[in-house]
């Protein structure tokens, strides 16, 4: 992208709408990601596209945000974190929730579904539903396309090779065409919804575990802190926040305790300051 103003405009649009920071050094990245949108909307260049954006073209703005977001994911990404979920977090939760028999989990930026489905498979391994547990597993993402893909639950051979053992693939997927489809029993455990984490979280409550992985690192410090404070509001008093283990996210110390055993894991502080709720 030759025009600095165009890049600046795009970067600001993206920051305002999704929290994502482009950084000055990535005009070529922007150009590559936007090429399909330029073609789809019939523009001759990125410059033309940006000109149209400047006139407040809403559908175009949504397509641009969609194209610019990094949505790579994998089943059981950061394996250690999922081992910790299965062997540490989950047994603790099951003991503490034994009276209610209800678990509430939110995957805040679920991309094409590998993360919530990994959680669902672990819960199913533990046969929780047949033991009478009610599971609320909510998965959201800003990208409509990603959420649609996630709900569809169909993955290429490359995608299933990333993180799934043969046993798991055979247990929870069915071969279909060239790829694999997640079984309905797992798919139905997850409620998907398109949602921007910069918006009000008022519709979420008492989450036992919040996975917010590999998205906050693209936000600036202020937005990240604000999102993390909001997340603390909608967590159960003994709730756990899971960030990506390679992200160096430090949540506000008045809302979360210092990292637990493994990097990326935080406990909500019971004495976290109460914040004013906004209705969604
Ligand atoms: C790199 S993927 C991470 C997926 C998954 N959490 C993981 O760790 O494998 C980042 C995801 O964040 C989503 N995202 C970016 N900004 C967002 C926002 N403001 N609200 C919700 N999701 C957002 C993107 O659409 C993308 O699917």
mmCIF file of C-alpha atoms and ligand atoms in Angstrom:
data_model
loop_
_atom_site.group_PDB
_atom_site.id
_atom_site.type_symbol
_atom_site.label_atom_id
_atom_site.label_comp_id
_atom_site.label_asym_id
_atom_site.label_seq_id
_atom_site.Cartn_x
_atom_site.Cartn_y
_atom_site.Cartn_z
ATOM 1 C CA UNK A 1 0.000 0.000 0.000
ATOM 2 C CA UNK A 2 1.701 3.176 -1.208
ATOM 3 C CA UNK A 3 -0.476 5.800 0.420
ATOM 4 C CA UNK A 4 0.387 6.347 4.104
ATOM 5 C CA UNK A 5 -2.935 8.089 4.763
ATOM 6 C CA UNK A 6 -4.819 5.068 3.435
ATOM 7 C CA UNK A 7 -2.924 2.773 5.736
ATOM 8 C CA UNK A 8 -3.448 5.097 8.704
ATOM 9 C CA UNK A 9 -7.176 5.246 7.979
ATOM 10 C CA UNK A 10 -7.403 1.444 7.766
ATOM 11 C CA UNK A 11 -5.407 0.971 10.957
ATOM 12 C CA UNK A 12 -7.696 3.361 12.861
ATOM 13 C CA UNK A 13 -10.857 1.740 11.477
ATOM 14 C CA UNK A 14 -9.616 -1.656 12.558
ATOM 15 C CA UNK A 15 -8.579 -0.449 16.012
ATOM 16 C CA UNK A 16 -11.929 1.242 16.633
ATOM 17 C CA UNK A 17 -14.065 -1.629 15.409
ATOM 18 C CA UNK A 18 -12.201 -4.681 16.651
ATOM 19 C CA UNK A 19 -9.431 -3.500 18.968
ATOM 20 C CA UNK A 20 -6.806 -4.930 16.624
ATOM 21 C CA UNK A 21 -3.591 -2.986 16.164
ATOM 22 C CA UNK A 22 -2.002 -3.095 12.730
ATOM 23 C CA UNK A 23 1.281 -1.392 13.566
ATOM 24 C CA UNK A 24 3.114 0.854 11.112
ATOM 25 C CA UNK A 25 5.220 -1.840 9.600
ATOM 26 C CA UNK A 26 2.502 -3.898 7.959
ATOM 27 C CA UNK A 27 1.120 -2.119 4.863
ATOM 28 C CA UNK A 28 1.984 -5.070 2.645
ATOM 29 C CA UNK A 29 0.167 -7.416 5.009
ATOM 30 C CA UNK A 30 -2.906 -5.186 4.749
ATOM 31 C CA UNK A 31 -2.701 -5.125 0.971
ATOM 32 C CA UNK A 32 -2.475 -8.930 0.733
ATOM 33 C CA UNK A 33 -5.334 -9.533 3.158
ATOM 34 C CA UNK A 34 -7.542 -6.999 1.401
ATOM 35 C CA UNK A 35 -6.950 -8.239 -2.155
ATOM 36 C CA UNK A 36 -10.005 -10.584 -2.121
ATOM 37 C CA UNK A 37 -12.206 -7.766 -0.735
ATOM 38 C CA UNK A 38 -10.952 -5.380 -3.436
ATOM 39 C CA UNK A 39 -11.990 -7.947 -6.058
ATOM 40 C CA UNK A 40 -15.298 -8.876 -4.404
ATOM 41 C CA UNK A 41 -16.477 -5.271 -4.244
ATOM 42 C CA UNK A 42 -15.232 -4.511 -7.767
ATOM 43 C CA UNK A 43 -12.547 -1.939 -6.889
ATOM 44 C CA UNK A 44 -9.451 -1.482 -8.986
ATOM 45 C CA UNK A 45 -7.122 -0.897 -6.040
ATOM 46 C CA UNK A 46 -6.879 -0.743 -2.256
ATOM 47 C CA UNK A 47 -6.815 3.036 -2.601
ATOM 48 C CA UNK A 48 -10.265 2.936 -4.222
ATOM 49 C CA UNK A 49 -11.518 0.654 -1.473
ATOM 50 C CA UNK A 50 -10.275 3.026 1.247
ATOM 51 C CA UNK A 51 -11.920 5.976 -0.505
ATOM 52 C CA UNK A 52 -15.241 4.166 -0.339
ATOM 53 C CA UNK A 53 -14.661 3.322 3.311
ATOM 54 C CA UNK A 54 -14.140 7.001 4.049
ATOM 55 C CA UNK A 55 -17.742 7.543 2.929
ATOM 56 C CA UNK A 56 -19.013 5.212 5.628
ATOM 57 C CA UNK A 57 -19.741 2.081 3.582
ATOM 58 C CA UNK A 58 -20.850 -0.216 6.419
ATOM 59 C CA UNK A 59 -20.900 -3.596 4.612
ATOM 60 C CA UNK A 60 -17.473 -2.869 3.218
ATOM 61 C CA UNK A 61 -16.134 -1.929 6.666
ATOM 62 C CA UNK A 62 -17.368 -5.251 8.074
ATOM 63 C CA UNK A 63 -15.719 -7.162 5.209
ATOM 64 C CA UNK A 64 -12.443 -5.297 5.802
ATOM 65 C CA UNK A 65 -12.379 -6.127 9.529
ATOM 66 C CA UNK A 66 -13.220 -9.728 8.694
ATOM 67 C CA UNK A 67 -10.370 -9.962 6.174
ATOM 68 C CA UNK A 68 -7.801 -8.315 8.433
ATOM 69 C CA UNK A 69 -8.278 -10.494 11.502
ATOM 70 C CA UNK A 70 -5.785 -13.270 12.107
ATOM 71 C CA UNK A 71 -7.877 -16.389 12.616
ATOM 72 C CA UNK A 72 -5.456 -19.243 12.767
ATOM 73 C CA UNK A 73 -6.294 -21.931 15.323
ATOM 74 C CA UNK A 74 -5.736 -25.608 16.055
ATOM 75 C CA UNK A 75 -7.265 -28.376 18.127
ATOM 76 C CA UNK A 76 -5.717 -28.541 21.612
ATOM 77 C CA UNK A 77 -3.498 -25.577 20.787
ATOM 78 C CA UNK A 78 -0.962 -25.170 23.619
ATOM 79 C CA UNK A 79 -1.470 -28.747 24.708
ATOM 80 C CA UNK A 80 -0.247 -28.027 28.249
ATOM 81 C CA UNK A 81 -3.121 -25.646 28.801
ATOM 82 C CA UNK A 82 -5.672 -28.300 27.895
ATOM 83 C CA UNK A 83 -3.882 -30.845 30.111
ATOM 84 C CA UNK A 84 -4.144 -28.304 32.914
ATOM 85 C CA UNK A 85 -7.830 -27.782 32.154
ATOM 86 C CA UNK A 86 -8.476 -31.547 32.297
ATOM 87 C CA UNK A 87 -6.231 -32.436 35.242
ATOM 88 C CA UNK A 88 -6.275 -29.250 37.343
ATOM 89 C CA UNK A 89 -9.140 -26.859 36.660
ATOM 90 C CA UNK A 90 -11.848 -29.386 35.867
ATOM 91 C CA UNK A 91 -11.516 -31.690 38.915
ATOM 92 C CA UNK A 92 -11.508 -28.598 41.155
ATOM 93 C CA UNK A 93 -14.611 -27.212 39.483
ATOM 94 C CA UNK A 94 -16.464 -30.514 39.603
ATOM 95 C CA UNK A 95 -15.845 -30.697 43.341
ATOM 96 C CA UNK A 96 -16.920 -27.085 43.950
ATOM 97 C CA UNK A 97 -20.018 -27.325 41.722
ATOM 98 C CA UNK A 98 -21.100 -30.804 42.860
ATOM 99 C CA UNK A 99 -24.340 -29.439 44.329
ATOM 100 C CA UNK A 100 -25.447 -27.470 41.241
ATOM 101 C CA UNK A 101 -23.926 -29.827 38.659
ATOM 102 C CA UNK A 102 -23.551 -26.946 36.226
ATOM 103 C CA UNK A 103 -20.500 -25.632 34.378
ATOM 104 C CA UNK A 104 -20.267 -22.391 32.428
ATOM 105 C CA UNK A 105 -17.433 -21.900 29.950
ATOM 106 C CA UNK A 106 -16.883 -19.152 27.377
ATOM 107 C CA UNK A 107 -14.454 -19.192 24.449
ATOM 108 C CA UNK A 108 -14.286 -15.482 23.620
ATOM 109 C CA UNK A 109 -12.472 -15.600 20.260
ATOM 110 C CA UNK A 110 -13.193 -19.081 18.970
ATOM 111 C CA UNK A 111 -12.091 -18.632 15.315
ATOM 112 C CA UNK A 112 -13.277 -21.697 13.369
ATOM 113 C CA UNK A 113 -14.182 -23.714 16.439
ATOM 114 C CA UNK A 114 -11.148 -25.852 17.265
ATOM 115 C CA UNK A 115 -10.840 -24.368 20.758
ATOM 116 C CA UNK A 116 -14.440 -24.869 21.993
ATOM 117 C CA UNK A 117 -14.583 -28.302 20.363
ATOM 118 C CA UNK A 118 -11.361 -29.277 22.163
ATOM 119 C CA UNK A 119 -13.008 -28.265 25.439
ATOM 120 C CA UNK A 120 -16.202 -30.130 24.485
ATOM 121 C CA UNK A 121 -14.243 -33.314 23.726
ATOM 122 C CA UNK A 122 -12.535 -33.204 27.128
ATOM 123 C CA UNK A 123 -15.881 -32.724 28.859
ATOM 124 C CA UNK A 124 -17.323 -35.606 26.878
ATOM 125 C CA UNK A 125 -14.314 -37.815 27.748
ATOM 126 C CA UNK A 126 -15.267 -37.216 31.372
ATOM 127 C CA UNK A 127 -18.854 -38.332 30.559
ATOM 128 C CA UNK A 128 -20.190 -35.301 32.408
ATOM 129 C CA UNK A 129 -23.482 -35.087 30.578
ATOM 130 C CA UNK A 130 -24.342 -38.701 31.231
ATOM 131 C CA UNK A 131 -23.555 -38.039 34.904
ATOM 132 C CA UNK A 132 -26.258 -35.373 34.886
ATOM 133 C CA UNK A 133 -24.125 -32.231 34.499
ATOM 134 C CA UNK A 134 -25.516 -29.258 32.608
ATOM 135 C CA UNK A 135 -22.839 -27.664 30.449
ATOM 136 C CA UNK A 136 -23.101 -24.143 29.092
ATOM 137 C CA UNK A 137 -20.309 -23.897 26.535
ATOM 138 C CA UNK A 138 -20.516 -20.597 24.664
ATOM 139 C CA UNK A 139 -18.205 -19.741 21.771
ATOM 140 C CA UNK A 140 -18.024 -16.329 20.106
ATOM 141 C CA UNK A 141 -15.939 -14.514 17.524
ATOM 142 C CA UNK A 142 -16.133 -11.155 15.782
ATOM 143 C CA UNK A 143 -15.893 -12.865 12.392
ATOM 144 C CA UNK A 144 -19.196 -14.025 10.947
ATOM 145 C CA UNK A 145 -17.378 -16.325 8.521
ATOM 146 C CA UNK A 146 -15.392 -17.961 11.313
ATOM 147 C CA UNK A 147 -18.484 -18.532 13.426
ATOM 148 C CA UNK A 148 -20.273 -20.066 10.422
ATOM 149 C CA UNK A 149 -17.296 -22.366 9.803
ATOM 150 C CA UNK A 150 -17.186 -23.315 13.467
ATOM 151 C CA UNK A 151 -20.885 -24.154 13.521
ATOM 152 C CA UNK A 152 -20.465 -26.214 10.384
ATOM 153 C CA UNK A 153 -17.772 -28.276 12.124
ATOM 154 C CA UNK A 154 -16.089 -29.490 8.930
ATOM 155 C CA UNK A 155 -12.278 -29.622 8.852
ATOM 156 C CA UNK A 156 -9.654 -30.380 6.217
ATOM 157 C CA UNK A 157 -7.103 -33.201 6.638
ATOM 158 C CA UNK A 158 -4.504 -30.527 7.440
ATOM 159 C CA UNK A 159 -6.669 -29.053 10.198
ATOM 160 C CA UNK A 160 -7.415 -32.383 11.856
ATOM 161 C CA UNK A 161 -3.741 -33.315 11.759
ATOM 162 C CA UNK A 162 -3.021 -30.279 13.894
ATOM 163 C CA UNK A 163 -3.626 -31.469 17.432
ATOM 164 C CA UNK A 164 -5.945 -34.470 17.121
ATOM 165 C CA UNK A 165 -4.833 -38.009 17.930
ATOM 166 C CA UNK A 166 -6.116 -40.880 15.756
ATOM 167 C CA UNK A 167 -8.211 -42.035 18.678
ATOM 168 C CA UNK A 168 -9.919 -38.670 19.061
ATOM 169 C CA UNK A 169 -10.452 -38.306 15.335
ATOM 170 C CA UNK A 170 -12.187 -41.671 15.153
ATOM 171 C CA UNK A 171 -14.152 -41.136 18.339
ATOM 172 C CA UNK A 172 -15.504 -37.652 17.651
ATOM 173 C CA UNK A 173 -15.375 -37.092 13.859
ATOM 174 C CA UNK A 174 -16.847 -38.732 10.777
ATOM 175 C CA UNK A 175 -14.995 -38.883 7.475
ATOM 176 C CA UNK A 176 -16.866 -36.871 4.863
ATOM 177 C CA UNK A 177 -15.490 -36.217 1.372
ATOM 178 C CA UNK A 178 -11.895 -35.073 1.685
ATOM 179 C CA UNK A 179 -12.296 -33.880 5.252
ATOM 180 C CA UNK A 180 -13.787 -34.704 8.609
ATOM 181 C CA UNK A 181 -16.968 -33.526 10.304
ATOM 182 C CA UNK A 182 -17.316 -33.226 14.065
ATOM 183 C CA UNK A 183 -20.053 -35.489 15.401
ATOM 184 C CA UNK A 184 -23.379 -33.892 16.242
ATOM 185 C CA UNK A 185 -23.115 -34.997 19.872
ATOM 186 C CA UNK A 186 -20.077 -32.686 20.270
ATOM 187 C CA UNK A 187 -21.301 -29.934 17.954
ATOM 188 C CA UNK A 188 -24.514 -29.562 19.922
ATOM 189 C CA UNK A 189 -22.606 -28.996 23.155
ATOM 190 C CA UNK A 190 -21.439 -25.601 21.887
ATOM 191 C CA UNK A 191 -23.591 -22.494 21.410
ATOM 192 C CA UNK A 192 -21.956 -20.251 18.787
ATOM 193 C CA UNK A 193 -22.608 -16.556 18.361
ATOM 194 C CA UNK A 194 -20.985 -13.694 16.444
ATOM 195 C CA UNK A 195 -19.801 -11.189 19.054
ATOM 196 C CA UNK A 196 -17.222 -8.417 19.409
ATOM 197 C CA UNK A 197 -15.497 -8.558 22.803
ATOM 198 C CA UNK A 198 -15.307 -4.765 22.814
ATOM 199 C CA UNK A 199 -19.097 -4.703 23.163
ATOM 200 C CA UNK A 200 -20.996 -5.067 26.422
ATOM 201 C CA UNK A 201 -20.632 -8.476 28.043
ATOM 202 C CA UNK A 202 -23.908 -7.921 29.894
ATOM 203 C CA UNK A 203 -25.480 -11.068 28.387
ATOM 204 C CA UNK A 204 -22.808 -13.291 29.961
ATOM 205 C CA UNK A 205 -22.700 -14.180 33.661
ATOM 206 C CA UNK A 206 -21.002 -16.409 36.228
ATOM 207 C CA UNK A 207 -18.524 -17.970 33.817
ATOM 208 C CA UNK A 208 -16.387 -20.630 35.512
ATOM 209 C CA UNK A 209 -13.708 -20.551 32.819
ATOM 210 C CA UNK A 210 -13.092 -17.935 30.126
ATOM 211 C CA UNK A 211 -10.767 -18.814 27.276
ATOM 212 C CA UNK A 212 -9.563 -15.566 25.704
ATOM 213 C CA UNK A 213 -6.546 -16.793 23.825
ATOM 214 C CA UNK A 214 -4.416 -15.307 21.094
ATOM 215 C CA UNK A 215 -6.530 -12.249 20.520
ATOM 216 C CA UNK A 216 -5.635 -9.777 23.277
ATOM 217 C CA UNK A 217 -2.064 -9.561 22.038
ATOM 218 C CA UNK A 218 -3.354 -7.649 19.001
ATOM 219 C CA UNK A 219 -5.002 -4.988 21.233
ATOM 220 C CA UNK A 220 -3.358 -1.906 22.665
ATOM 221 C CA UNK A 221 -2.709 -1.773 26.403
ATOM 222 C CA UNK A 222 -5.767 0.318 27.267
ATOM 223 C CA UNK A 223 -8.270 -1.802 25.325
ATOM 224 C CA UNK A 224 -6.770 -4.985 26.667
ATOM 225 C CA UNK A 225 -7.085 -3.766 30.250
ATOM 226 C CA UNK A 226 -10.679 -2.658 29.665
ATOM 227 C CA UNK A 227 -11.697 -6.016 28.124
ATOM 228 C CA UNK A 228 -10.013 -7.911 30.961
ATOM 229 C CA UNK A 229 -11.826 -5.831 33.575
ATOM 230 C CA UNK A 230 -15.152 -6.532 31.855
ATOM 231 C CA UNK A 231 -14.371 -10.237 31.699
ATOM 232 C CA UNK A 232 -13.650 -10.269 35.419
ATOM 233 C CA UNK A 233 -17.170 -8.867 35.963
ATOM 234 C CA UNK A 234 -18.871 -11.774 34.268
ATOM 235 C CA UNK A 235 -16.784 -14.487 35.910
ATOM 236 C CA UNK A 236 -17.812 -16.595 38.890
ATOM 237 C CA UNK A 237 -15.950 -15.523 42.055
ATOM 238 C CA UNK A 238 -13.669 -18.550 41.711
ATOM 239 C CA UNK A 239 -13.473 -18.287 37.904
ATOM 240 C CA UNK A 240 -10.348 -18.794 35.811
ATOM 241 C CA UNK A 241 -9.137 -16.774 32.834
ATOM 242 C CA UNK A 242 -7.106 -18.588 30.207
ATOM 243 C CA UNK A 243 -4.971 -16.551 27.809
ATOM 244 C CA UNK A 244 -2.550 -17.881 25.191
ATOM 245 C CA UNK A 245 0.580 -19.206 26.865
ATOM 246 C CA UNK A 246 2.815 -17.463 24.339
ATOM 247 C CA UNK A 247 1.058 -14.099 24.809
ATOM 248 C CA UNK A 248 2.631 -11.887 27.393
ATOM 249 C CA UNK A 249 -0.665 -10.625 28.738
ATOM 250 C CA UNK A 250 -0.596 -9.176 32.230
ATOM 251 C CA UNK A 251 -4.177 -8.640 33.403
ATOM 252 C CA UNK A 252 -4.888 -5.712 35.767
ATOM 253 C CA UNK A 253 -3.600 -6.740 39.188
ATOM 254 C CA UNK A 254 -6.689 -5.447 40.994
ATOM 255 C CA UNK A 255 -8.890 -7.902 39.054
ATOM 256 C CA UNK A 256 -6.776 -11.050 38.708
ATOM 257 C CA UNK A 257 -4.235 -12.900 40.775
ATOM 258 C CA UNK A 258 -0.695 -13.468 39.580
ATOM 259 C CA UNK A 259 -0.113 -16.283 37.093
ATOM 260 C CA UNK A 260 -0.762 -19.749 38.442
ATOM 261 C CA UNK A 261 1.306 -22.835 37.797
ATOM 262 C CA UNK A 262 1.477 -22.397 34.059
ATOM 263 C CA UNK A 263 1.819 -19.230 31.985
ATOM 264 C CA UNK A 264 -1.420 -17.750 30.703
ATOM 265 C CA UNK A 265 -3.645 -18.863 33.579
ATOM 266 C CA UNK A 266 -5.190 -16.343 36.003
ATOM 267 C CA UNK A 267 -7.701 -16.510 38.836
ATOM 268 C CA UNK A 268 -10.316 -13.858 39.354
ATOM 269 C CA UNK A 269 -9.636 -11.928 42.528
ATOM 270 C CA UNK A 270 -12.541 -12.420 44.914
ATOM 271 C CA UNK A 271 -12.169 -8.828 46.052
ATOM 272 C CA UNK A 272 -12.051 -7.494 42.472
ATOM 273 C CA UNK A 273 -13.605 -4.001 42.328
ATOM 274 C CA UNK A 274 -17.264 -4.097 41.268
ATOM 275 C CA UNK A 275 -17.820 -2.267 37.997
ATOM 276 C CA UNK A 276 -21.027 -0.692 36.793
ATOM 277 C CA UNK A 277 -22.920 -3.095 34.530
ATOM 278 C CA UNK A 278 -24.139 -1.940 31.124
ATOM 279 C CA UNK A 279 -27.103 -3.756 29.585
ATOM 280 C CA UNK A 280 -26.522 -5.334 26.170
HETATM 281 C C1 LIG B 1 -5.617 -16.112 16.252
HETATM 282 S S1 LIG B 1 -7.332 -16.443 16.435
HETATM 283 C C2 LIG B 1 -7.345 -17.299 17.979
HETATM 284 C C3 LIG B 1 -8.321 -18.450 17.988
HETATM 285 C C4 LIG B 1 -8.301 -19.295 19.267
HETATM 286 N N1 LIG B 1 -8.660 -18.533 20.428
HETATM 287 C C5 LIG B 1 -6.932 -19.914 19.455
HETATM 288 O O1 LIG B 1 -6.181 -19.478 20.337
HETATM 289 O O2 LIG B 1 -6.607 -20.851 18.724
HETATM 290 C C6 LIG B 1 -7.937 -14.821 16.869
HETATM 291 C C7 LIG B 1 -9.450 -14.690 16.711
HETATM 292 O O3 LIG B 1 -9.851 -13.498 17.370
HETATM 293 C C8 LIG B 1 -10.950 -12.965 16.652
HETATM 294 N N2 LIG B 1 -11.117 -11.565 17.035
HETATM 295 C C9 LIG B 1 -10.359 -10.497 16.703
HETATM 296 N N3 LIG B 1 -10.844 -9.371 17.260
HETATM 297 C C10 LIG B 1 -11.945 -9.738 17.963
HETATM 298 C C11 LIG B 1 -12.889 -9.018 18.741
HETATM 299 N N4 LIG B 1 -12.789 -7.701 18.911
HETATM 300 N N5 LIG B 1 -13.912 -9.718 19.307
HETATM 301 C C12 LIG B 1 -14.012 -11.058 19.139
HETATM 302 N N6 LIG B 1 -13.153 -11.785 18.407
HETATM 303 C C13 LIG B 1 -12.124 -11.132 17.827
HETATM 304 C C14 LIG B 1 -10.550 -13.178 15.199
HETATM 305 O O4 LIG B 1 -11.666 -13.118 14.337
HETATM 306 C C15 LIG B 1 -9.908 -14.559 15.260
HETATM 307 O O5 LIG B 1 -10.814 -15.577 14.949
#
